[in-house]
Every structure is written in structure tokens, then in C-alpha cells.
PDB file of C-alpha atoms in Angstrom:
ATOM      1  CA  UNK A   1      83.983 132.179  97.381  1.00 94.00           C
ATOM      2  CA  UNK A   2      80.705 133.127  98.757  1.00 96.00           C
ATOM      3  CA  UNK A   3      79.322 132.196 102.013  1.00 97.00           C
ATOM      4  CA  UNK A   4      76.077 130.874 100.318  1.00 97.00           C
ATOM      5  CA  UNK A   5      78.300 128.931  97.994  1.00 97.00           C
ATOM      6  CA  UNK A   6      80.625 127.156 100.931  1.00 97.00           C
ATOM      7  CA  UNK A   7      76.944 126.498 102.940  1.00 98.00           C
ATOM      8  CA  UNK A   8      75.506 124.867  99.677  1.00 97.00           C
ATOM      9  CA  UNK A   9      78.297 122.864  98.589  1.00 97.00           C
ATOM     10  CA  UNK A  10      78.715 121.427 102.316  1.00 98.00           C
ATOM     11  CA  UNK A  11      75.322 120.107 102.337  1.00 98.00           C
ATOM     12  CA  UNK A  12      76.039 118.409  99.201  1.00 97.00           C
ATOM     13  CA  UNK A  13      78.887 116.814 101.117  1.00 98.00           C
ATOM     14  CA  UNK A  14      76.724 115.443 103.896  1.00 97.00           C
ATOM     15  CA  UNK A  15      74.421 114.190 101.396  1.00 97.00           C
ATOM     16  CA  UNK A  16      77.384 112.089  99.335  1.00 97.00           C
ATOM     17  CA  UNK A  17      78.490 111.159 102.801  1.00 98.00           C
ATOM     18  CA  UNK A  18      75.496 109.894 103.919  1.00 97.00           C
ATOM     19  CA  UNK A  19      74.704 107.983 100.633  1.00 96.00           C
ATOM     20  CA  UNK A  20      77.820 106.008 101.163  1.00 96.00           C
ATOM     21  CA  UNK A  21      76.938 105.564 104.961  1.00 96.00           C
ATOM     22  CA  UNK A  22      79.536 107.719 106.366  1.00 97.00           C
ATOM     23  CA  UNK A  23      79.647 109.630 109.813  1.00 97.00           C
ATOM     24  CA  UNK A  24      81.774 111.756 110.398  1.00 98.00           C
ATOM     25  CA  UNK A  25      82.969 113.505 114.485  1.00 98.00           C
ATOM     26  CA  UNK A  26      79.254 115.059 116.241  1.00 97.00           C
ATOM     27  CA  UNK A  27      81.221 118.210 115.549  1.00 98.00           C
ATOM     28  CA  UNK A  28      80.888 118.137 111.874  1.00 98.00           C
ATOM     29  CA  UNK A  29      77.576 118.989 112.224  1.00 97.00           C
ATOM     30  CA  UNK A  30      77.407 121.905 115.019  1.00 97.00           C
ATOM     31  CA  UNK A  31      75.924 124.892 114.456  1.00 96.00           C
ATOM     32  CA  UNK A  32      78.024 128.338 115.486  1.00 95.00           C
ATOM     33  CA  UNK A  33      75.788 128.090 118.718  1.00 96.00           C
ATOM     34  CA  UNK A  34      76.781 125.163 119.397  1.00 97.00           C
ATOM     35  CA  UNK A  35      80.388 126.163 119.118  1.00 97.00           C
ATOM     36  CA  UNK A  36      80.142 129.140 121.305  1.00 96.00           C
ATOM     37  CA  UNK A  37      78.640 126.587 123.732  1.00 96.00           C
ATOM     38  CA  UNK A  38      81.613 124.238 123.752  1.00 96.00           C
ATOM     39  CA  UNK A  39      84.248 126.597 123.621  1.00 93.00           C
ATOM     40  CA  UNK A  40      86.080 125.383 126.802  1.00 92.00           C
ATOM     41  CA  UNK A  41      85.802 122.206 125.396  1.00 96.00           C
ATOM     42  CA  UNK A  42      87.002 122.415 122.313  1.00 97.00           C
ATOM     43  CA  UNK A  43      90.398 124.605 122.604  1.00 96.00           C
ATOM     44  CA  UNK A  44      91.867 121.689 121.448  1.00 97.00           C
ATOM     45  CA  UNK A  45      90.339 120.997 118.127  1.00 97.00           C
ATOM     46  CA  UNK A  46      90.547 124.959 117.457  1.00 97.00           C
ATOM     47  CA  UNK A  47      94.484 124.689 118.205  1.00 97.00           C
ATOM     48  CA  UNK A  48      95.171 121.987 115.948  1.00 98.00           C
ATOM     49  CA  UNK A  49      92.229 122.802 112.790  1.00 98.00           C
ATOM     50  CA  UNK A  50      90.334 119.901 112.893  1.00 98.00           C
ATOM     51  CA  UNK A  51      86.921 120.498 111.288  1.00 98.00           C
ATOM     52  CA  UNK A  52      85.590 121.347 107.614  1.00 98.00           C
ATOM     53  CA  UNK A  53      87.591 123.145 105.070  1.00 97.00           C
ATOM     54  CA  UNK A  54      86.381 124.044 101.455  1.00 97.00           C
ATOM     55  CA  UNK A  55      89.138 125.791  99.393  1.00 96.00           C
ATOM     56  CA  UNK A  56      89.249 126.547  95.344  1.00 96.00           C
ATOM     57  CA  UNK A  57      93.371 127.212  96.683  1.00 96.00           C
ATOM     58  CA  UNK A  58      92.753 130.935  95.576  1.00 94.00           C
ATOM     59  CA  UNK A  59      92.144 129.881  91.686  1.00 95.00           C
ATOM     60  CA  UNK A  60      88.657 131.117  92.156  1.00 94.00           C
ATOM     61  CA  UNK A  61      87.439 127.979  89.838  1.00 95.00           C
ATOM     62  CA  UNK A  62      86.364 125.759  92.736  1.00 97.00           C
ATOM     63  CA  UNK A  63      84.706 123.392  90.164  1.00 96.00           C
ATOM     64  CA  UNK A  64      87.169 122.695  87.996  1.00 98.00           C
ATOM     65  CA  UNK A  65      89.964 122.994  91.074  1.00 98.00           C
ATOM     66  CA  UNK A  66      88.617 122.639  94.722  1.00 98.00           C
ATOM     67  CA  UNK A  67      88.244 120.269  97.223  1.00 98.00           C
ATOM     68  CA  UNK A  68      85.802 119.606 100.458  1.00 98.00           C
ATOM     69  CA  UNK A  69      88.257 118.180 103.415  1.00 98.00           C
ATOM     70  CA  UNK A  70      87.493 117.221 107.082  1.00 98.00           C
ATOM     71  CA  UNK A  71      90.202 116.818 109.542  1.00 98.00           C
ATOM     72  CA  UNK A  72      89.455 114.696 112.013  1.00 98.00           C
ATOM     73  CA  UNK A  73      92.165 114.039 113.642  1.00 98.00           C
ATOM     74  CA  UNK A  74      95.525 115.790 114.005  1.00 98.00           C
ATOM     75  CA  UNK A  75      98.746 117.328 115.921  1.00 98.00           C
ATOM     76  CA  UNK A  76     101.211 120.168 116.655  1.00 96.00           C
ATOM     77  CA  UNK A  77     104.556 119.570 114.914  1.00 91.00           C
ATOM     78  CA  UNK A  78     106.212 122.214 117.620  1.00 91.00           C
ATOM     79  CA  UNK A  79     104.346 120.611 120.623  1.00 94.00           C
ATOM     80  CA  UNK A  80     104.514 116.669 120.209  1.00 90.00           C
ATOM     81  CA  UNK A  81     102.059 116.437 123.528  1.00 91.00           C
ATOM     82  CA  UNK A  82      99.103 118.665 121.909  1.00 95.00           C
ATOM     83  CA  UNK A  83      96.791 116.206 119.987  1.00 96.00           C
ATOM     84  CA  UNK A  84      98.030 113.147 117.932  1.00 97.00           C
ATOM     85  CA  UNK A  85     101.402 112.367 116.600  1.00 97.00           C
ATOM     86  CA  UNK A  86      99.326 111.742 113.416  1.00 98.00           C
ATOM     87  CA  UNK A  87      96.573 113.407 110.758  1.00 98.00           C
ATOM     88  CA  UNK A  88      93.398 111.832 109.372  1.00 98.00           C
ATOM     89  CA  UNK A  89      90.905 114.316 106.399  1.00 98.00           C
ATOM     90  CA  UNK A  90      88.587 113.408 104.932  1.00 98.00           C
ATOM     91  CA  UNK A  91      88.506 114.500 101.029  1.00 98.00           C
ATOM     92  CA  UNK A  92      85.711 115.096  98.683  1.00 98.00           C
ATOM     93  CA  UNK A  93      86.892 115.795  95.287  1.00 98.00           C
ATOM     94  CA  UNK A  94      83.535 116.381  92.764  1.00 98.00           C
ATOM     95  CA  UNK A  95      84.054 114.132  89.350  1.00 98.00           C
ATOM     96  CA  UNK A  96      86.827 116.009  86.843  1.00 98.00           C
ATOM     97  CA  UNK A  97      87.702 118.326  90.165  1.00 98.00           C
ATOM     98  CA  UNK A  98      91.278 118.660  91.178  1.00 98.00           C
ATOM     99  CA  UNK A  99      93.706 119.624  93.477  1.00 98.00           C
ATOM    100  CA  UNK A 100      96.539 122.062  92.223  1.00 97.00           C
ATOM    101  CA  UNK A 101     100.224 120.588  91.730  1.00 98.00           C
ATOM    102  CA  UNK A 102     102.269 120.580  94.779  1.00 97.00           C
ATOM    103  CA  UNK A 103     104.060 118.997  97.360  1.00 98.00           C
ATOM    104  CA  UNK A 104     105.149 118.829 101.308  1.00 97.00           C
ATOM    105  CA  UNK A 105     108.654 119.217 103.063  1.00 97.00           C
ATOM    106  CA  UNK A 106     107.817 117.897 106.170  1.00 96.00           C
ATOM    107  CA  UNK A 107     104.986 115.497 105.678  1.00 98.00           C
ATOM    108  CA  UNK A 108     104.482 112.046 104.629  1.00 98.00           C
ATOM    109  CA  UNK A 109     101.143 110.616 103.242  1.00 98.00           C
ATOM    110  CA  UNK A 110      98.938 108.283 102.934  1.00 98.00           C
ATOM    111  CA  UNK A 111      96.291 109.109  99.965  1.00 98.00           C
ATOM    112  CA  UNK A 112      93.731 106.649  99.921  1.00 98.00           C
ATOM    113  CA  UNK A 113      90.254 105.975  97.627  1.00 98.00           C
ATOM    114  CA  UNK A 114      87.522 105.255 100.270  1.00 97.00           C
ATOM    115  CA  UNK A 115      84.389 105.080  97.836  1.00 96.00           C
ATOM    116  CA  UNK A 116      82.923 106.812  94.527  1.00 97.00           C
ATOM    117  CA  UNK A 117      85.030 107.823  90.863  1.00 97.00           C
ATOM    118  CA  UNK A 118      88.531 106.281  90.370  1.00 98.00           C
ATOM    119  CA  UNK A 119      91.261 109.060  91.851  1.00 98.00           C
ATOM    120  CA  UNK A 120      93.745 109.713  88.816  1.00 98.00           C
ATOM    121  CA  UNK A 121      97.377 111.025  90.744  1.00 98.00           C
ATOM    122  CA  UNK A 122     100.108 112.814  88.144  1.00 98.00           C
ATOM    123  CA  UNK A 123     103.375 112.385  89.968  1.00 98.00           C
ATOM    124  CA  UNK A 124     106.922 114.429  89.174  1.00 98.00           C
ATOM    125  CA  UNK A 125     110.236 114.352  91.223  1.00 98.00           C
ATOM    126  CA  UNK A 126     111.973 117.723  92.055  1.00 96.00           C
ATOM    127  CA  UNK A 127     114.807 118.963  91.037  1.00 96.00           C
ATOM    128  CA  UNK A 128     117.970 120.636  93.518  1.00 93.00           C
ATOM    129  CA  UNK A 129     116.235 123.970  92.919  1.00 94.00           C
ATOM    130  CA  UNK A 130     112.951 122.577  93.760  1.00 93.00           C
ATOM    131  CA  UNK A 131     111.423 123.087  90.311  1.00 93.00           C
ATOM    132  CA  UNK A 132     109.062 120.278  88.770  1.00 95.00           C
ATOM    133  CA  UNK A 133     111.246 117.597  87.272  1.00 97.00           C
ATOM    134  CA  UNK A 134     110.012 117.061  83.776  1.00 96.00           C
ATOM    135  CA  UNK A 135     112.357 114.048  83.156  1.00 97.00           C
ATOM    136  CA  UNK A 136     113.170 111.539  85.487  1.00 98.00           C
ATOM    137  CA  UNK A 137     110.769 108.386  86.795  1.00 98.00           C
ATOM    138  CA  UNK A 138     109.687 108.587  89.879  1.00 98.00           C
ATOM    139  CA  UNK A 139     109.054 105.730  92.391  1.00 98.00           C
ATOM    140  CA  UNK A 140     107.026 105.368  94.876  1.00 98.00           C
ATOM    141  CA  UNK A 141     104.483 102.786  96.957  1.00 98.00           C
ATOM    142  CA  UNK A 142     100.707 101.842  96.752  1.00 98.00           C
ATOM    143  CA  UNK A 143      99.581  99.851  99.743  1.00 97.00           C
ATOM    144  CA  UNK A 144     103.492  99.005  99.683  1.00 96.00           C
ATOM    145  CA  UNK A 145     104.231  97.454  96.383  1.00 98.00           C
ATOM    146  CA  UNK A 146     106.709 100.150  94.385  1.00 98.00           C
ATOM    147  CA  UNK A 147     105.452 101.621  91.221  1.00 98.00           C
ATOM    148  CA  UNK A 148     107.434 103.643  88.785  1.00 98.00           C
ATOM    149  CA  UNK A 149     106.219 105.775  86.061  1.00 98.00           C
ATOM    150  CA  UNK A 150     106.859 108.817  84.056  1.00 98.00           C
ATOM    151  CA  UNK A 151     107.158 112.259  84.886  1.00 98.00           C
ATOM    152  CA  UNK A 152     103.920 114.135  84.640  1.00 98.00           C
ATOM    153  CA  UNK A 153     102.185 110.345  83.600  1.00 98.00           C
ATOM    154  CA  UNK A 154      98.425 110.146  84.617  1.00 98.00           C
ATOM    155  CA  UNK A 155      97.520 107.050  86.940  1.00 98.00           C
ATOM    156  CA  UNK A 156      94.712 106.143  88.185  1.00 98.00           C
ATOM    157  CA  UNK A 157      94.131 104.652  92.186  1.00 98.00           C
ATOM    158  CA  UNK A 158      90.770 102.333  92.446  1.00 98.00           C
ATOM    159  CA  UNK A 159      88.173 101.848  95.652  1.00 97.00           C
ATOM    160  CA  UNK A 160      90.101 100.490  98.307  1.00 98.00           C
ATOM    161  CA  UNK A 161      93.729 101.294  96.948  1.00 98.00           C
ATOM    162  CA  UNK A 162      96.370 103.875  98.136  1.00 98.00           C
ATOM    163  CA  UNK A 163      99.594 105.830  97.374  1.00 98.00           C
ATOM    164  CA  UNK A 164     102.209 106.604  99.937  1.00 98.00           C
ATOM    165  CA  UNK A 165     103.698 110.321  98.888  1.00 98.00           C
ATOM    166  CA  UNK A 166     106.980 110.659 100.627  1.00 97.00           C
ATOM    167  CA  UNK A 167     108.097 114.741 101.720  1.00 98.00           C
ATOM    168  CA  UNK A 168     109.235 116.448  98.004  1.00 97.00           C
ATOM    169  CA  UNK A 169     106.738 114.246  96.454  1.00 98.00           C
ATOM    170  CA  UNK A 170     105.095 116.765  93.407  1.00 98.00           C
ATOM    171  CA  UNK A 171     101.456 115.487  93.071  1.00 98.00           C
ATOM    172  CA  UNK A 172      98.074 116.771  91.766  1.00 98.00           C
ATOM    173  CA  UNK A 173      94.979 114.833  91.774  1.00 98.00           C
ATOM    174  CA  UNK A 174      91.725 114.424  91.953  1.00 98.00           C
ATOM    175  CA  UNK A 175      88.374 112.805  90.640  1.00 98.00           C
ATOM    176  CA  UNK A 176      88.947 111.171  87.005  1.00 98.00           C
ATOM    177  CA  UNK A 177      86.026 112.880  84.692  1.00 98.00           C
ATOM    178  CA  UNK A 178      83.112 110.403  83.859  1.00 98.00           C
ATOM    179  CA  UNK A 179      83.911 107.809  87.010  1.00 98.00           C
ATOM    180  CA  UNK A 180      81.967 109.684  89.650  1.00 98.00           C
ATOM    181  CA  UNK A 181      82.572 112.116  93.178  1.00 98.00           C
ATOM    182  CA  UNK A 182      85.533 110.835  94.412  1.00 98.00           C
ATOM    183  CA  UNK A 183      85.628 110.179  98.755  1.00 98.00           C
ATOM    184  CA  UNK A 184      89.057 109.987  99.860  1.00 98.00           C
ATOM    185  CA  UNK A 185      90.866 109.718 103.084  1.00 98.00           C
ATOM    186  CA  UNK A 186      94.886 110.655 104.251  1.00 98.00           C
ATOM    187  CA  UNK A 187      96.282 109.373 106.656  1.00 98.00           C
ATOM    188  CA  UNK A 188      99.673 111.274 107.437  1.00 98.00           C
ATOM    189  CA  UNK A 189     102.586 112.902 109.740  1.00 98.00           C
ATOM    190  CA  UNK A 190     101.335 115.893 111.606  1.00 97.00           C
ATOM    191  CA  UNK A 191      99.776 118.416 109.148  1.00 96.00           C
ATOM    192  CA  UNK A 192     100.526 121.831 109.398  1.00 96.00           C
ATOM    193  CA  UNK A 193      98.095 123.716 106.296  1.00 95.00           C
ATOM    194  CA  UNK A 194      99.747 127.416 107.391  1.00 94.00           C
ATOM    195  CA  UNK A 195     103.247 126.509 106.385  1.00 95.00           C
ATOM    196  CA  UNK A 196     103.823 122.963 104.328  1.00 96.00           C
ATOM    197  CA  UNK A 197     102.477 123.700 101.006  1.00 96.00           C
ATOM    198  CA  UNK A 198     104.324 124.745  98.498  1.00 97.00           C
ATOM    199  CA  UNK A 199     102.793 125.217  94.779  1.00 97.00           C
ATOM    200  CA  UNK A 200     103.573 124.681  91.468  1.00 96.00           C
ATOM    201  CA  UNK A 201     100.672 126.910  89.684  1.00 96.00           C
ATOM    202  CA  UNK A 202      99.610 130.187  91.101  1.00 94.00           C
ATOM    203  CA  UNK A 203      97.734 128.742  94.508  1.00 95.00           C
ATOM    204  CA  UNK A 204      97.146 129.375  97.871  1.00 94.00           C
ATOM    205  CA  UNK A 205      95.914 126.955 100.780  1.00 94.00           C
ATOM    206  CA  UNK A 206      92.800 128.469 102.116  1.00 94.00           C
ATOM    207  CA  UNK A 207      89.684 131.191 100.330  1.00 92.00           C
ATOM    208  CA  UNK A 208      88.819 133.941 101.010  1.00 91.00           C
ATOM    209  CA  UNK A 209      84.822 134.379 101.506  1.00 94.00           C
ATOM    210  CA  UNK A 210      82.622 137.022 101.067  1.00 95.00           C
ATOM    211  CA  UNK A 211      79.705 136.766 103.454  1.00 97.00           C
ATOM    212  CA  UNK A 212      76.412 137.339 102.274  1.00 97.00           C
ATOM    213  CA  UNK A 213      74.746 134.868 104.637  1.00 96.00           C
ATOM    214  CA  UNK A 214      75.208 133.504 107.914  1.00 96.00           C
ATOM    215  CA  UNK A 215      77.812 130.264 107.966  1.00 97.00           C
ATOM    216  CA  UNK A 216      75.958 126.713 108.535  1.00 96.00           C
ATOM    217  CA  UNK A 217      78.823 125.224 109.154  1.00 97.00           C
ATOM    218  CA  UNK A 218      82.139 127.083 110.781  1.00 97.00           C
ATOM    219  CA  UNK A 219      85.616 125.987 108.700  1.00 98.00           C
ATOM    220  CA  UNK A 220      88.665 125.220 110.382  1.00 97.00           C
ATOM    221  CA  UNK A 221      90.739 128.588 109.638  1.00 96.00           C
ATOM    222  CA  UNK A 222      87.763 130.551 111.046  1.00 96.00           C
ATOM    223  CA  UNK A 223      87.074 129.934 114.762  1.00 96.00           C
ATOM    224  CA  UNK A 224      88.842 132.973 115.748  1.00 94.00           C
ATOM    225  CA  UNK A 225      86.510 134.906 113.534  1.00 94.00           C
ATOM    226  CA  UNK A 226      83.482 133.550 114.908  1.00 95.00           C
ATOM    227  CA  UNK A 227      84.493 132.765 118.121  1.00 92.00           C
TER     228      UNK A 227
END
């Protein structure tokens, strides 16, 4: 992705956030100045990746499959005592985007549709060899009632209404096509991006970005870079 791209498609993201009268952390909105001056400060959030994050997971389609996420809150799953014992993101999925198929070993999830387009989920189990089950139900919980439906089945989750993806749990989702920008939240176990996804289609986690501009905004895998 290009710079210019990531910088224009943030500011979109303000804008949708604003227009449903959300705030996000003062540090959503700091400049790289502003980084370099709170960089004793802020070791912390570096350490654990809270910030923004815009990824087309290496499919190099970002509006057809993409996502905008925040992390606002999070931990170390090697060092308990660093940050929370917990994750919170923000996710901003444009109408018809979606994530690619995949799932977690290690953490459990709360997915959850804060405000704009219905979020349609596609569910399978996975098999001993941890290939996509094409055949059996699977079960799991929204806002803790159990729901069962087919393999590969197409739901959809409402304003206001969750789904609880347990570790092994083979998802994809995203906005459904004609209902509007979808604003989601997860709440979840410690996150760890660098090592607990693992893919079903040809994906990766974060972009690459060419830069032919300077960044408005600095992304969560980049503070090294720029710092």
C-alpha cells in the first residue's frame, strides 16, 4: 500500500468515527512530533502495539479485503505484569470489505457490532491436521446464547450483538454489501499480531508501504521505524 493511500483512508476513519460520536485514546491523533516528544512516555504502548493499523493482509486488494483497527488496550502474553491481562481494537471494515479466513491458537474473542452495516461472520471447525472443516456444525455463543450452523454458512451479527470465537475457531468476516461501513469492537485474551494468526488463503498480518509522502498518522508495527 502507499503511504498516501494509508494517510487518506485514516482520515476517512476519523470522519466515520466522528459521525457516530466516537473518541478514541489522545494518541490516535498525534502527529510523529508528537511521538518523538513522548517517547519516554510511551515505551509502553510501543511494547505492546497499541495504536492504528491498516492492513489489506498482503492481498494487495485492500477494498475488497482490508480492515482499519485501533488497539487500545492490550498485554504481553510472556510478561503477565506489562500492560493488561486483556485486548480491546477497534475495527473499521468499509461495506462488502472483509477480513481473510483464519483463526487463533491462543486467543479467545469477543467480536462485537458497535454501529453502521450488519457484520456477516462465515464460521468452519478444524480438522486434526488443522485444515478447514468443510463438514461438521460448529457451535458457538453470541452474547452467550449457543448457535449452531453449517460449515462455511453466512450469518449475519446486528448493532449491539456479538460472537464469542473460542482458540481454533476458523472465521472470516466483515461488512455485509449494501448495509453500510461496519464499526466493530473485540474484546479478547492478550493479542499477540506477530505470531497468532494463522491463514487459510494466501495472507499475511501486516503491509508493506511504499512511502511517497510523509505518514499523518504512525501505525503500530512502525515506531521503531520512525522512532
Amino acid at each position: 500500500m502507499k503511504r498516501s493511500e494509508v494517510n487518506r483512508i485514516l482520515e476517512q476513519t476519523k470522519e466515520a468515527l466522528d459521525a457516530h460520536m466516537i473518541r478514541l485514546p489522545d494518541f490516535a491523533y498525534w502527529n510523529i512530533d508528537d511521538w518523538k516528544n513522548s517517547k519516554e512516555d510511551t515505551s509502553r504502548i510501543r511494547r505492546v502495539m497499541q495504536g492504528w493499523d491498516i492492513t489489506d493482509f498482503g492481498m494487495k486488494n485492500f477494498e475488497e479485503v482490508g480492515a482499519v483497527l485501533f488497539t487500545i488496550r492490550n498485554g504481553l502474553q510472556d510478561e503477565p505484569g506489562v500492560g493488561t491481562p486483556y485486548a480491546e481494537k477497534m475495527l473499521f471494515v468499509k461495506d462488502g470489505q472483509r477480513l481473510p479466513l483464519h483463526y487463533h491458537v491462543t486467543k479467545t474473542e469477543d467480536i462485537i457490532n458497535r454501529g453502521g452495516g450488519d457484520m456477516f461472520m462465515i464460521l468452519y471447525n478444524v480438522t486434526k491436521d488443522l485444515k478447514p472443516d468443510m463438514e461438521s456444525d460448529v457451535t458457538f455463543y453470541c452474547d452467550g446464547i449457543p448457535k449452531t450452523v453449517k460449515a462455511g454458512e453466512k450469518f449475519l451479527i446486528t448493532r449491539g450483538n456479538s460472537i464469542t470465537l473460542a482458540p481454533y475457531s476458523l472465521h472470516t468476516f466483515g461488512a455485509e454489501k449494501g448495509t453500510g461501513d461496519l464499526i466493530a469492537w473485540e474484546v479478547s485474551s492478550v493479542n499477540d499480531d506477530n505470531a497468532d494468526n494463522y491463514w487459510a488463503e494466501a495472507a499475511s498480518r501486516f503491509s508493506g508501504i511504499e512511502e511517497d509522502e510523509q505518514p499523518l498518522y504512525l501505525l503500530c508495527n512502525e515506531y521503531d521505524k520512525f522512532l
